[in-house]
Short mmCIF file of C-alpha atoms (C1' of nucleotides) in Angstrom, two decimals:
data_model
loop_
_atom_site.label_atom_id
_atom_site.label_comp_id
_atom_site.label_asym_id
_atom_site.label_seq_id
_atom_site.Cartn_x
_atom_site.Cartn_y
_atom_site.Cartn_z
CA UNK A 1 19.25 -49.84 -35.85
CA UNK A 2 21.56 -46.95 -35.36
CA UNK A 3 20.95 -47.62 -31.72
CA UNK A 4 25.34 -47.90 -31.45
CA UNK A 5 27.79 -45.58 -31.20
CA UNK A 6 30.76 -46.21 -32.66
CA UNK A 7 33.52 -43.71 -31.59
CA UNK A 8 36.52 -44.46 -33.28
CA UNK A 9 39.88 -43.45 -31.70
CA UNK A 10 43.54 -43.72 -33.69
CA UNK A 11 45.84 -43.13 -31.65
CA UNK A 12 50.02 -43.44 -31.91
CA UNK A 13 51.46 -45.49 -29.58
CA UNK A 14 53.57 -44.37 -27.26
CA UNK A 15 51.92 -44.89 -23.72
CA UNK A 16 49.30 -43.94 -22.71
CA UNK A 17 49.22 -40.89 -20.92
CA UNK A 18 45.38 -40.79 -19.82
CA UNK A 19 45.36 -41.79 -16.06
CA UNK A 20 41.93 -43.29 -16.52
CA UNK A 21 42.14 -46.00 -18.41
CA UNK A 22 43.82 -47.24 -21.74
CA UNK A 23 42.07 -44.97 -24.07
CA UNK A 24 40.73 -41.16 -24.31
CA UNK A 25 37.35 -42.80 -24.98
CA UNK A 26 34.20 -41.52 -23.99
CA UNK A 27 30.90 -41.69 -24.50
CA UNK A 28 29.23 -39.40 -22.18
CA UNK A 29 30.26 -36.87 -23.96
CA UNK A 30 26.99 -36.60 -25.82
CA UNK A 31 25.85 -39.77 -26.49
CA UNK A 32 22.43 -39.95 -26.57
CA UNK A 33 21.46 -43.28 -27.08
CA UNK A 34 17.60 -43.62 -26.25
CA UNK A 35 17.61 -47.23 -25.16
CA UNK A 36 19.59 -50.31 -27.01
CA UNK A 37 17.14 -53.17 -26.37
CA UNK A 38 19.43 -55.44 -24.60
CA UNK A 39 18.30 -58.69 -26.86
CA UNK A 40 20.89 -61.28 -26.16
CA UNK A 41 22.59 -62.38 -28.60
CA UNK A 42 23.48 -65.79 -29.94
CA UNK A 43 27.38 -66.71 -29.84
CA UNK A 44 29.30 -64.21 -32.22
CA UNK A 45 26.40 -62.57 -34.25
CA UNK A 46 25.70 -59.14 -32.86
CA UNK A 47 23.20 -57.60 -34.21
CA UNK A 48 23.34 -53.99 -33.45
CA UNK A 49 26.61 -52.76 -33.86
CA UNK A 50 28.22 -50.48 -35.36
CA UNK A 51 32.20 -50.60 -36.63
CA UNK A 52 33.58 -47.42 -38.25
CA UNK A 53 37.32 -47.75 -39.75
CA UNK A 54 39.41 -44.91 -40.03
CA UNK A 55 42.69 -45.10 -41.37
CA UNK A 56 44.96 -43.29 -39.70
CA UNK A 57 47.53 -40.92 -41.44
CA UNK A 58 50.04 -43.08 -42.09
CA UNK A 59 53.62 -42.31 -42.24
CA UNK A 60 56.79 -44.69 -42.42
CA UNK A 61 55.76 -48.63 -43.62
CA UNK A 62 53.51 -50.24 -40.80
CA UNK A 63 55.41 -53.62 -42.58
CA UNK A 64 55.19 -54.47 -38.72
CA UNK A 65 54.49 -57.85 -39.40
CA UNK A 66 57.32 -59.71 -39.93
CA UNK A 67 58.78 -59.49 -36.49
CA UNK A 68 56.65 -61.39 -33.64
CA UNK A 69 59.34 -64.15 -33.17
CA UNK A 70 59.50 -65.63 -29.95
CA UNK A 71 60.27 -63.68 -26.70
CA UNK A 72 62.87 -61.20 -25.99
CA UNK A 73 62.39 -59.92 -29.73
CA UNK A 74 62.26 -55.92 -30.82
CA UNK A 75 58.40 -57.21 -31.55
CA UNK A 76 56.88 -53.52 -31.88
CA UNK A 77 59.77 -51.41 -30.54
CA UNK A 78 62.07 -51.13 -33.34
CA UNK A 79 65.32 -48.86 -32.85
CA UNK A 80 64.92 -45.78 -31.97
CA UNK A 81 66.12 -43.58 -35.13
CA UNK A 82 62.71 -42.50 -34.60
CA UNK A 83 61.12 -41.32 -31.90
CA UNK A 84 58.34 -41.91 -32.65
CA UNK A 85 57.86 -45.33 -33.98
CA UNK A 86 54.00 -45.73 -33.66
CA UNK A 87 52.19 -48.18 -34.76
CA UNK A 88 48.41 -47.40 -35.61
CA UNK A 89 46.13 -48.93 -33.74
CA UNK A 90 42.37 -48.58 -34.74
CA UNK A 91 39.83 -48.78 -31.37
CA UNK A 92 36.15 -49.21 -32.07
CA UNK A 93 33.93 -49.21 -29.39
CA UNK A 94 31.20 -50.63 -29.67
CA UNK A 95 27.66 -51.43 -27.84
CA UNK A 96 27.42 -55.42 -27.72
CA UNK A 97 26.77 -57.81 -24.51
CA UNK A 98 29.24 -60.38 -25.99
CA UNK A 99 32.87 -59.89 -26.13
CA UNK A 100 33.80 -61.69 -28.83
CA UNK A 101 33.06 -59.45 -32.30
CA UNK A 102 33.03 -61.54 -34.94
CA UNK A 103 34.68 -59.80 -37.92
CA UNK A 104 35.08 -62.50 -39.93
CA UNK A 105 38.74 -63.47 -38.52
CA UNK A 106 40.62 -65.97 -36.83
CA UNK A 107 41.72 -65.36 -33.88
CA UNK A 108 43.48 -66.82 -31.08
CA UNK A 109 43.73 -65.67 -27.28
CA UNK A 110 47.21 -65.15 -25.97
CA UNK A 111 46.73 -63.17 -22.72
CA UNK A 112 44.33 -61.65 -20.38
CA UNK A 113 44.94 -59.01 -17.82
CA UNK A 114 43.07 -57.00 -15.44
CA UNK A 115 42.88 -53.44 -16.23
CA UNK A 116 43.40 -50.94 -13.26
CA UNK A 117 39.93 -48.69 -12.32
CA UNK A 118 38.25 -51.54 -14.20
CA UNK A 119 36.49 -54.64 -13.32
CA UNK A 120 37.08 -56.34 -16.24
CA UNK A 121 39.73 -57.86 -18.02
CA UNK A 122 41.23 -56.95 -20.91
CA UNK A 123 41.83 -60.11 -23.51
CA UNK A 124 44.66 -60.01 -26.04
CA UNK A 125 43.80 -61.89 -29.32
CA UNK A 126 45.84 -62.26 -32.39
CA UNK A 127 45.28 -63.49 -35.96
CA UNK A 128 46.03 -67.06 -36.23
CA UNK A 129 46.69 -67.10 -40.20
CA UNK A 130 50.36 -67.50 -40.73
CA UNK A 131 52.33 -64.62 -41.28
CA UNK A 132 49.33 -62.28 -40.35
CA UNK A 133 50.31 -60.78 -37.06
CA UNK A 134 47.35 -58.49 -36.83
CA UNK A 135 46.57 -58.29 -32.95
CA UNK A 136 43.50 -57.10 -31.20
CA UNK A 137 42.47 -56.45 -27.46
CA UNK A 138 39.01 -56.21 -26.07
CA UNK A 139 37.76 -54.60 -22.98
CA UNK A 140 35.04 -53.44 -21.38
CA UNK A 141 34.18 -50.45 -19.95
CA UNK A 142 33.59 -50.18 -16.47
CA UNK A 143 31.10 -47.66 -16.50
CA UNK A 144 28.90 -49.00 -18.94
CA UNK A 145 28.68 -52.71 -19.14
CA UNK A 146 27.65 -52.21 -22.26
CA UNK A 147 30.64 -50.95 -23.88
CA UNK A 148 33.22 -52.78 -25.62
CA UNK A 149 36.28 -51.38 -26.75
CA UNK A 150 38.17 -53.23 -29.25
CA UNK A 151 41.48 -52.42 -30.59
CA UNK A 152 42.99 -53.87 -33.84
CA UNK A 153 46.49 -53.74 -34.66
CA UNK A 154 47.78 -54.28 -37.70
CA UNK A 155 46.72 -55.44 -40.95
CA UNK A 156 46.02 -58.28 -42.43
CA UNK A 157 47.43 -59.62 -45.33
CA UNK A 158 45.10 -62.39 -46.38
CA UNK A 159 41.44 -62.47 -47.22
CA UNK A 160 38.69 -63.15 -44.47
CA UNK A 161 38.46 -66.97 -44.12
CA UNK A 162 35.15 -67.46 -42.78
CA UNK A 163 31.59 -68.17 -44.53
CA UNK A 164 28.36 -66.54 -42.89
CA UNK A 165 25.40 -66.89 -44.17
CA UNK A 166 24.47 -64.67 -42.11
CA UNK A 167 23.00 -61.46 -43.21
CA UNK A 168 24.36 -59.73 -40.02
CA UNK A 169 27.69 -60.80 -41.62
CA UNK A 170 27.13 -59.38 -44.79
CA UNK A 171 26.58 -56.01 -43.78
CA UNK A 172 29.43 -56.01 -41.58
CA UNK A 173 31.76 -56.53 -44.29
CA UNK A 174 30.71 -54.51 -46.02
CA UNK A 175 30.99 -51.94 -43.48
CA UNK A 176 34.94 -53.39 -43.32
CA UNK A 177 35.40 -53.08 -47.19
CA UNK A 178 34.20 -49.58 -47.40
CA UNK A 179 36.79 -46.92 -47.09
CA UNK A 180 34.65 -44.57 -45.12
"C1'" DC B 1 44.14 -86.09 -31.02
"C1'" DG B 2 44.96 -81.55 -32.61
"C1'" DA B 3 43.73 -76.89 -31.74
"C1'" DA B 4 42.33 -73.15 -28.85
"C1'" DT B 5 42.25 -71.22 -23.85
"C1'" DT B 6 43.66 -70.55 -19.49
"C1'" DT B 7 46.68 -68.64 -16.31
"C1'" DG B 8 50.88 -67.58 -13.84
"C1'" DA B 9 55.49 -66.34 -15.02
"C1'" DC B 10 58.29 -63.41 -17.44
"C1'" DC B 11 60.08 -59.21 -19.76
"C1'" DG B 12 61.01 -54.35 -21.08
"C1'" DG B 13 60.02 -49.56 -20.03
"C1'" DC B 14 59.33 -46.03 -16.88
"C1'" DG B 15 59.12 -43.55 -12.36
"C1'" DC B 16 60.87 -43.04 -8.13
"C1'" DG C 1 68.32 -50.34 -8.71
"C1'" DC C 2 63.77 -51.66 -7.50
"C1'" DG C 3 59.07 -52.08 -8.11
"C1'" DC C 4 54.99 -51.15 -10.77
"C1'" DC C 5 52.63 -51.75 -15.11
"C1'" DG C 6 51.23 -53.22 -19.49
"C1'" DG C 7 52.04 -56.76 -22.69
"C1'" DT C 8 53.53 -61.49 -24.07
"C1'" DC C 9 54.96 -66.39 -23.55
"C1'" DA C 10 54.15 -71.06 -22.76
"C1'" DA C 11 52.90 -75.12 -20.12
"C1'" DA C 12 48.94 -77.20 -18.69
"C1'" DT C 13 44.31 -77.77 -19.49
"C1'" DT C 14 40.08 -77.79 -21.91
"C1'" DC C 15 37.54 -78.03 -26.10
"C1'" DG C 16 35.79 -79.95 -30.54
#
DNA sequence: CGAATTTGACCGGCGC
DNA sequence: GCGCCGGTCAAATTCG
């Protein structure tokens, strides 16, 4: 069911200038969702949800990933010949009670922080294959519980290690393998 | 017992 | 320069 809107956002870098909140997101625009039966889901298997992936226009290599070395590292801010060094960043919101989308990836939790005019936290995840830096960040939207807004950075360089059998699953990567 | 989370500390950038 | 802020690290802890 289409009952998910999936507003997708690219956006550069360079911080965030929106005083309310991390991204220009919205969905009251015109969203007209009827009602999104609120069937809880088991563990990572959403059922209605919709992800959209849009590449941005990209520009100079994103061959971000070979820098994430320990701390005090140029780990996203490379010099500034540019500048503008942005690094895409896909968000995909995203109607689900859970958190935790399950796109078929590893991933490992590295940080949480509170996000100001929002109650909830915002988690910071990253790809646990080796040599795959691909980070992502989920948070939820304050004004509608509902709402998750997940962010992916990065891309990953090695195929999705996981086996559903779960039709849900299917579909989803399918969604993920199709350009547009 | 190894791997994944949790959680406070830490760090760089920016505004004042 | 100092403090806030967003993001990351890493030790301790929990989980499988």
């Amino acid at each position: 069911m289409a009952s998910s809107q999936a507003l997708i956002s690219s956006f550069d870098h360079g911080y965030q200038d929106q005083p309310n909140g991390l991204f220009g997101l919205r969905t009251d625009d015109h969203h007209h969702l009827h009602h999104h039966q609120n069937h809880v889901m088991i563990r990572s298997n959403e059922l209605d949800r919709d992800h959209h992936m849009i590449n941005s226009t990209d520009q100079n290599g994103i061959n971000n990933d070979g820098d994430h070395e320990g701390k005090s590292s140029s780990a996203g801010k490379i010099k500034k010949g540019d500048k503008k060094m942005r690094k895409p960043k896909y968000a995909f919101q995203t109607r689900s009670q859970v958190d935790i989308l399950d796109d078929g990836y590893r991933w490992r939790k590295y940080g949480q922080k509170a996000v100001k005019n929002n109650k909830f936290p915002r988690s910071y995840y990253r790809c646990t294959h080796q040599g795959c830096n691909v980070k992502k960040q989920v948070q939820r939207l304050t004004k509608d519980e509902g709402v998750v807004v997940t962010t992916y950075e990065g891309m990953h360089t090695h195929p999705i290690e996981k086996h559903t059998d779960n039709f849900e699953h299917i579909l989803n990567q399918m969604q993920i393998y199709t350009p547009f």
